CSV table of C-alpha atoms in Angstrom, one decimal:
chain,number,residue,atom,x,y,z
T,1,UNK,CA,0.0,0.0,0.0
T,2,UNK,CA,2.5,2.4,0.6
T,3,UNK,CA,4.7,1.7,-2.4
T,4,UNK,CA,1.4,2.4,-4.7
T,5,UNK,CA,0.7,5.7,-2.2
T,6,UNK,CA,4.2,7.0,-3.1
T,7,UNK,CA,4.4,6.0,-6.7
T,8,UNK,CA,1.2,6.4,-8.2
T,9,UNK,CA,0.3,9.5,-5.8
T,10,UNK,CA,4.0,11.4,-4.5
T,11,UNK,CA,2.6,10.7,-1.3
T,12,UNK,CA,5.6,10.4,1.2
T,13,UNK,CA,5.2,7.2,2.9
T,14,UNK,CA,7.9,4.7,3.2
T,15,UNK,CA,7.7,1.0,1.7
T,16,UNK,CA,9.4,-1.6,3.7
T,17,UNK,CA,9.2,-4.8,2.1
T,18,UNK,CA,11.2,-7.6,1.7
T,19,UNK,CA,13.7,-6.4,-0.2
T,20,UNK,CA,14.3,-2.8,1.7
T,21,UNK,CA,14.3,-4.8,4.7
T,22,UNK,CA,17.8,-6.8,3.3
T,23,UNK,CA,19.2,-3.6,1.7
T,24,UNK,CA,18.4,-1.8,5.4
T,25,UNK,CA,20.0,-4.5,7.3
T,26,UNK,CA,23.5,-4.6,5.6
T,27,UNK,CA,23.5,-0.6,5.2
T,28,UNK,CA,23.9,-0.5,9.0
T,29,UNK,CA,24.9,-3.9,9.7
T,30,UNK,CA,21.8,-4.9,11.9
T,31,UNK,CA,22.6,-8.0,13.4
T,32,UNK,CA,19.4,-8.6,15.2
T,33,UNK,CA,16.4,-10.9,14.2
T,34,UNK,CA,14.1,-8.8,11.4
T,35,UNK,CA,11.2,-10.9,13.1
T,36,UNK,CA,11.8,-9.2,15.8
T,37,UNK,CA,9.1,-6.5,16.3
T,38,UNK,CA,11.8,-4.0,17.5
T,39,UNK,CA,14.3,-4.5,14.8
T,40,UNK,CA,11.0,-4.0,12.1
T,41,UNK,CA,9.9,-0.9,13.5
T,42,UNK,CA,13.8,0.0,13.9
T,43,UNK,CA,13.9,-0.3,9.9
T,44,UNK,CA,11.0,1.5,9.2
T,45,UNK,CA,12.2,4.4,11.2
T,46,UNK,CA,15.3,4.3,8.9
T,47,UNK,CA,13.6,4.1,6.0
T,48,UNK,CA,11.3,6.9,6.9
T,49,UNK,CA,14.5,8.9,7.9
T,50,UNK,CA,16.2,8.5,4.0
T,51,UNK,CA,13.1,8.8,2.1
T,52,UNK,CA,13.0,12.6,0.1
T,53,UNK,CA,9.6,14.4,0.4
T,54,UNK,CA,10.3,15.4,-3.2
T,55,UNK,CA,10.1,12.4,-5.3
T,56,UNK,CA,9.1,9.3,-2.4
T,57,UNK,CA,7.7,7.3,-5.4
T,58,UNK,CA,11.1,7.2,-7.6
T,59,UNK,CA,12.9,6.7,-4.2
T,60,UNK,CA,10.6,3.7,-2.8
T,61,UNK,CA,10.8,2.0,-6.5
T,62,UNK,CA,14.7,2.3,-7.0
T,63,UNK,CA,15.5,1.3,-3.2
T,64,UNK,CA,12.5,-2.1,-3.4
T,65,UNK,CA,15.0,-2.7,-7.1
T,66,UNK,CA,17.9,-2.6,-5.3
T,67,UNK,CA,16.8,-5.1,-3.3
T,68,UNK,CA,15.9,-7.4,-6.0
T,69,UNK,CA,18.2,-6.5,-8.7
T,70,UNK,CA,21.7,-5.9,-6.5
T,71,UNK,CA,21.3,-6.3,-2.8
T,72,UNK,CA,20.3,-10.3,-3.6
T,73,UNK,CA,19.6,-12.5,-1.0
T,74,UNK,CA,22.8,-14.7,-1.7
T,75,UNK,CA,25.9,-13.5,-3.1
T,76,UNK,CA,25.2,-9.8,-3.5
T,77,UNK,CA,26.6,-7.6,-5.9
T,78,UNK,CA,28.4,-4.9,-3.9
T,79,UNK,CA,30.3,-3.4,-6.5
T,80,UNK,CA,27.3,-2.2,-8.5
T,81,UNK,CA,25.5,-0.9,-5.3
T,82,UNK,CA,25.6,2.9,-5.2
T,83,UNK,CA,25.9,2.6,-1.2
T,84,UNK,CA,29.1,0.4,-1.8
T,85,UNK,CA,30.7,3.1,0.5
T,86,UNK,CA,28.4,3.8,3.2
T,87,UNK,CA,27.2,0.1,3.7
T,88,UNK,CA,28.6,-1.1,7.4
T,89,UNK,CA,27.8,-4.4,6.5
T,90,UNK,CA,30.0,-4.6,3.5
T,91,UNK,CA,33.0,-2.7,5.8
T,92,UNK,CA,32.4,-5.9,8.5
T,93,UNK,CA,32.1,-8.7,5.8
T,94,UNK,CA,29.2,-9.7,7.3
T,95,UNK,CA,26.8,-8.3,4.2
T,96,UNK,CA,26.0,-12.0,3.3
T,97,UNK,CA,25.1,-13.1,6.7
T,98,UNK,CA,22.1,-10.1,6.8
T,99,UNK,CA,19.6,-9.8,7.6
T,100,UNK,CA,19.8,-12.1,10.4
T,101,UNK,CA,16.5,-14.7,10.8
T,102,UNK,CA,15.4,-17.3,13.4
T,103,UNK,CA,16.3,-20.2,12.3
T,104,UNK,CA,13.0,-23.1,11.6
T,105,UNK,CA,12.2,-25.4,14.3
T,106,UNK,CA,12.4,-28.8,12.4
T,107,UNK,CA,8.7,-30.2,12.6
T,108,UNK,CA,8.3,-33.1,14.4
T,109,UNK,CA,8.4,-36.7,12.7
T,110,UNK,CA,5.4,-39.2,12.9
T,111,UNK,CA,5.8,-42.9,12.0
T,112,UNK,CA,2.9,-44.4,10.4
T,113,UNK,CA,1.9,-47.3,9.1
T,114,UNK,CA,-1.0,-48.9,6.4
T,115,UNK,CA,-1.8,-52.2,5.1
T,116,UNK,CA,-3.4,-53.1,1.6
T,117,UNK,CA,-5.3,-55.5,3.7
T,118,UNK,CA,-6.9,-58.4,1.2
T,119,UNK,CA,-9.8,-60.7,1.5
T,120,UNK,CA,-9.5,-64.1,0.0
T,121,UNK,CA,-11.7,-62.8,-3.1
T,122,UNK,CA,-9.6,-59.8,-3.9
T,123,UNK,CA,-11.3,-56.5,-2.4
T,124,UNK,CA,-9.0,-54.6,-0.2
T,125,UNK,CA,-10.0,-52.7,3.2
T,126,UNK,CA,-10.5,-49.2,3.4
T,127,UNK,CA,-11.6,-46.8,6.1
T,128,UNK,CA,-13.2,-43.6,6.4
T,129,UNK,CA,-11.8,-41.5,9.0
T,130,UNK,CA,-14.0,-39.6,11.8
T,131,UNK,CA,-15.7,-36.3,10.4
T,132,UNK,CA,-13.7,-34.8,13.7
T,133,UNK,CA,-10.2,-36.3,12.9
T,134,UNK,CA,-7.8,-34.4,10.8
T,135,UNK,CA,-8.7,-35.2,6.4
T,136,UNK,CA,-12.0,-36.2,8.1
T,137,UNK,CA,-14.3,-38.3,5.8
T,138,UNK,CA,-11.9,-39.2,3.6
T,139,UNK,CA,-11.0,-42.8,2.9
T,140,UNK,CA,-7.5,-44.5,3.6
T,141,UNK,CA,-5.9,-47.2,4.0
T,142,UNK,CA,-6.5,-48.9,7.7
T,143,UNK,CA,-3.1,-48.4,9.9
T,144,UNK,CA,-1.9,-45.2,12.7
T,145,UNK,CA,0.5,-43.6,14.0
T,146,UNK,CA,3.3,-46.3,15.9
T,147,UNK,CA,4.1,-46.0,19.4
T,148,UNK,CA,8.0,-45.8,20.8
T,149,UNK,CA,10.3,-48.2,19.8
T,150,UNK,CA,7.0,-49.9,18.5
T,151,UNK,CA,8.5,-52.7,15.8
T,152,UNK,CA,6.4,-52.0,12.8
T,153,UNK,CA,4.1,-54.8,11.9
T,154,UNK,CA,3.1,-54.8,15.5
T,155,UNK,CA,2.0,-50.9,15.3
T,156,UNK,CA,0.2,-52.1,11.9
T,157,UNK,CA,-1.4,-54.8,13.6
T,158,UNK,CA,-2.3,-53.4,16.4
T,159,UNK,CA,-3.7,-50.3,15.2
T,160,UNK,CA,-6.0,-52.2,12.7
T,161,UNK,CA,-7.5,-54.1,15.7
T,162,UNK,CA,-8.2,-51.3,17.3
T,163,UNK,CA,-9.3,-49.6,14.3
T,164,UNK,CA,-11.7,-52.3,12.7
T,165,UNK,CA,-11.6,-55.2,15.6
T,166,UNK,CA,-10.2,-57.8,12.9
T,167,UNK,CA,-6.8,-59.6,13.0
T,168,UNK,CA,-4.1,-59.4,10.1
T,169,UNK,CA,-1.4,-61.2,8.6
T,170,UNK,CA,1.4,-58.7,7.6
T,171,UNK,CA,3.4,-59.2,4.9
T,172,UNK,CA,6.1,-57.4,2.7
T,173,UNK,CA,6.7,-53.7,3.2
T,174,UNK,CA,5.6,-52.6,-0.4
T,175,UNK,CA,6.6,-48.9,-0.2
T,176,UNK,CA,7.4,-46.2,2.0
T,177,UNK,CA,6.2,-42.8,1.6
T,178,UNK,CA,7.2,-39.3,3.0
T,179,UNK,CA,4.8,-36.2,3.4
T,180,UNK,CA,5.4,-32.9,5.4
T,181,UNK,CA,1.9,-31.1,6.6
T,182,UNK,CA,1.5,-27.7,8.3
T,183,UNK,CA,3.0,-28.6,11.7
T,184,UNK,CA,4.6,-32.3,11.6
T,185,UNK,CA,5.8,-34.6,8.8
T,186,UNK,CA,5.2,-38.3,8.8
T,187,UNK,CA,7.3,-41.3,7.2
T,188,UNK,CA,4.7,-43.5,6.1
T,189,UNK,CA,5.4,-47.8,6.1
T,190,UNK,CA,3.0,-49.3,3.5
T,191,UNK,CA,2.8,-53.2,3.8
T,192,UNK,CA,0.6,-56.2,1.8
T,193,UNK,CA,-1.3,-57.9,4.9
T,194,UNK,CA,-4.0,-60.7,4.8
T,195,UNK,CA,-7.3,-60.7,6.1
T,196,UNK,CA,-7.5,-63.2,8.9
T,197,UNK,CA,-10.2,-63.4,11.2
T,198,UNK,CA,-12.9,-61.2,12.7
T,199,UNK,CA,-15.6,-59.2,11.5
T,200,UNK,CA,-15.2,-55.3,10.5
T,201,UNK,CA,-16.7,-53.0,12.7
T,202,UNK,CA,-15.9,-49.1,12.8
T,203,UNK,CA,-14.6,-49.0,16.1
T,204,UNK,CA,-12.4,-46.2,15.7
T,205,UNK,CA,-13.2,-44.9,12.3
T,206,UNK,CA,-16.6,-43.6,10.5
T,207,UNK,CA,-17.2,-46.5,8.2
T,208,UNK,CA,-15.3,-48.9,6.5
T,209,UNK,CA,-16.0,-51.1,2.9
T,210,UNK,CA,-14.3,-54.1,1.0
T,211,UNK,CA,-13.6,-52.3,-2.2
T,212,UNK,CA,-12.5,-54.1,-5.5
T,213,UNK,CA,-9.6,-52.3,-6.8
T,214,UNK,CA,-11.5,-51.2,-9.9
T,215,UNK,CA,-13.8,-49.2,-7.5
T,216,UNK,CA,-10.8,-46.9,-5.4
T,217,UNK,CA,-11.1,-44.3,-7.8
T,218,UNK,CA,-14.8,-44.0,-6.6
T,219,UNK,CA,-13.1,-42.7,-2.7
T,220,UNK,CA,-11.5,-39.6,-1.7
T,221,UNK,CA,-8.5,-40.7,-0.4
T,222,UNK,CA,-5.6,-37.9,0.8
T,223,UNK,CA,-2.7,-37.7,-1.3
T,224,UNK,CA,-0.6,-40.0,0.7
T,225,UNK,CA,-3.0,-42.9,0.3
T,226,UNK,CA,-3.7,-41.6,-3.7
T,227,UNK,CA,-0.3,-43.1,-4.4
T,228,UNK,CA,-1.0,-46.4,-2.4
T,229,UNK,CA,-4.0,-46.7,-4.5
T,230,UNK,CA,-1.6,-46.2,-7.7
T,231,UNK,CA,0.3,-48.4,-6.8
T,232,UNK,CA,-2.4,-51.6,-5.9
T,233,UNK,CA,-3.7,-51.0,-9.2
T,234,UNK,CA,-0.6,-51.4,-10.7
T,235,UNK,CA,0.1,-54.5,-9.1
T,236,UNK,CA,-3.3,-55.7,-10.5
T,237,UNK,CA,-2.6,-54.2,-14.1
T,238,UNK,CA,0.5,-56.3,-13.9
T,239,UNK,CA,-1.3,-59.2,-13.0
């Protein structure tokens, strides 16, 4: 808003983006966090202090370019800059290291497993998840989250009795697969099981159905089970 206020109307309000926020930073060597709410209003106030009240607009467009053009992110080209001389960052050698940012907390890892569980006849299990649960209503694969230290097929086979009530057979891993959400990131252990004994009941799930491979692209399934699907009905395109 304030880069179209200065531009398209003179009017003599700062812009602070991304970019002038870098350029800022290394001009006067910053070293604090730019998340930090002091160090933002600390830049603005600089910014404010250099903008001219004749031409804001020209001032505001050439600083945001300077940012995007010269002042790069990595590997910045201080010989073009026209600040070359005045930049304390450049005099430390610490223009490459600014602005400074708080490094990511790594999101926390989930181990999960499924099984292509399959009845004598063919038709594998699938299990719609609680309208409450996260991807409610949509259709996976039956299988959770493992406990620790929990060996695999034990998490597999006891989440699926809990799950369903029924008991499985697991069998080879058939693929693993990998997914980062929001706030966590799962490694997800995909394994052929065989139906055993019991009788399917939605215990801990909103429904469940013994689907012929032919009919999975009738369910909503979330991405990660999309690509177990794939690969069951290559298996049964294969013969």
């Amino acid at each position: 808003a304030a880069a179209v206020a200065s531009i398209a109307f003179g009017e003599a309000v700062a812009a602070v983006d991304g970019n002038v926020k870098r350029v800022l930073a290394r001009l006067e060597a910053i070293t604090d966090h730019v998340s930090q709410s002091t160090t933002t209003r600390r830049l603005r106030a600089l910014a404010c202090h250099l903008l001219p009240s004749d031409r804001p607009g020209d001032f505001n467009q050439a600083l945001m370019e300077l940012g995007a053009l010269v002042c790069t992110p990595q590997s910045p080209t201080c010989p073009a800059c026209p600040w070359q001389d005045d930049c304390r960052g450049r005099a430390a050698g610490i223009q490459a290291t600014l602005p400074r940012r708080r490094a990511r907390a790594a999101l926390p890892h989930v181990t999960v497993t499924a099984g292509v569980i399959r009845h004598t006849d063919g038709r594998v299990l699938i299990a719609q998840r609680k309208p409450t649960a996260m991807l409610g209503g949509l259709w996976e694969f039956p299988g959770g989250k493992c406990l620790d230290d929990e060996p695999l097929t034990d998490c597999l086979r006891r989440e699926v009795r809990e799950e369903l009530g029924i008991e499985i057979e697991v069998g080879q891993r058939l693929t693993v697969l990998r997914h980062s959400y929001t706030h966590f990131r799962i490694t997800l252990h995909v394994f052929e099981c065989r139906f055993v004994s019991g009788e399917p009941r939605a215990i801990d799930c909103a429904d469940w159905r013994w689907a012929r491979v032919a009919e999975l692209d009738d369910y909503a399934f979330p991405v990660t089970d999309r690509k177990i699907v794939a690969l069951v009905q290559g298996q049964e395109a294969r013969g």
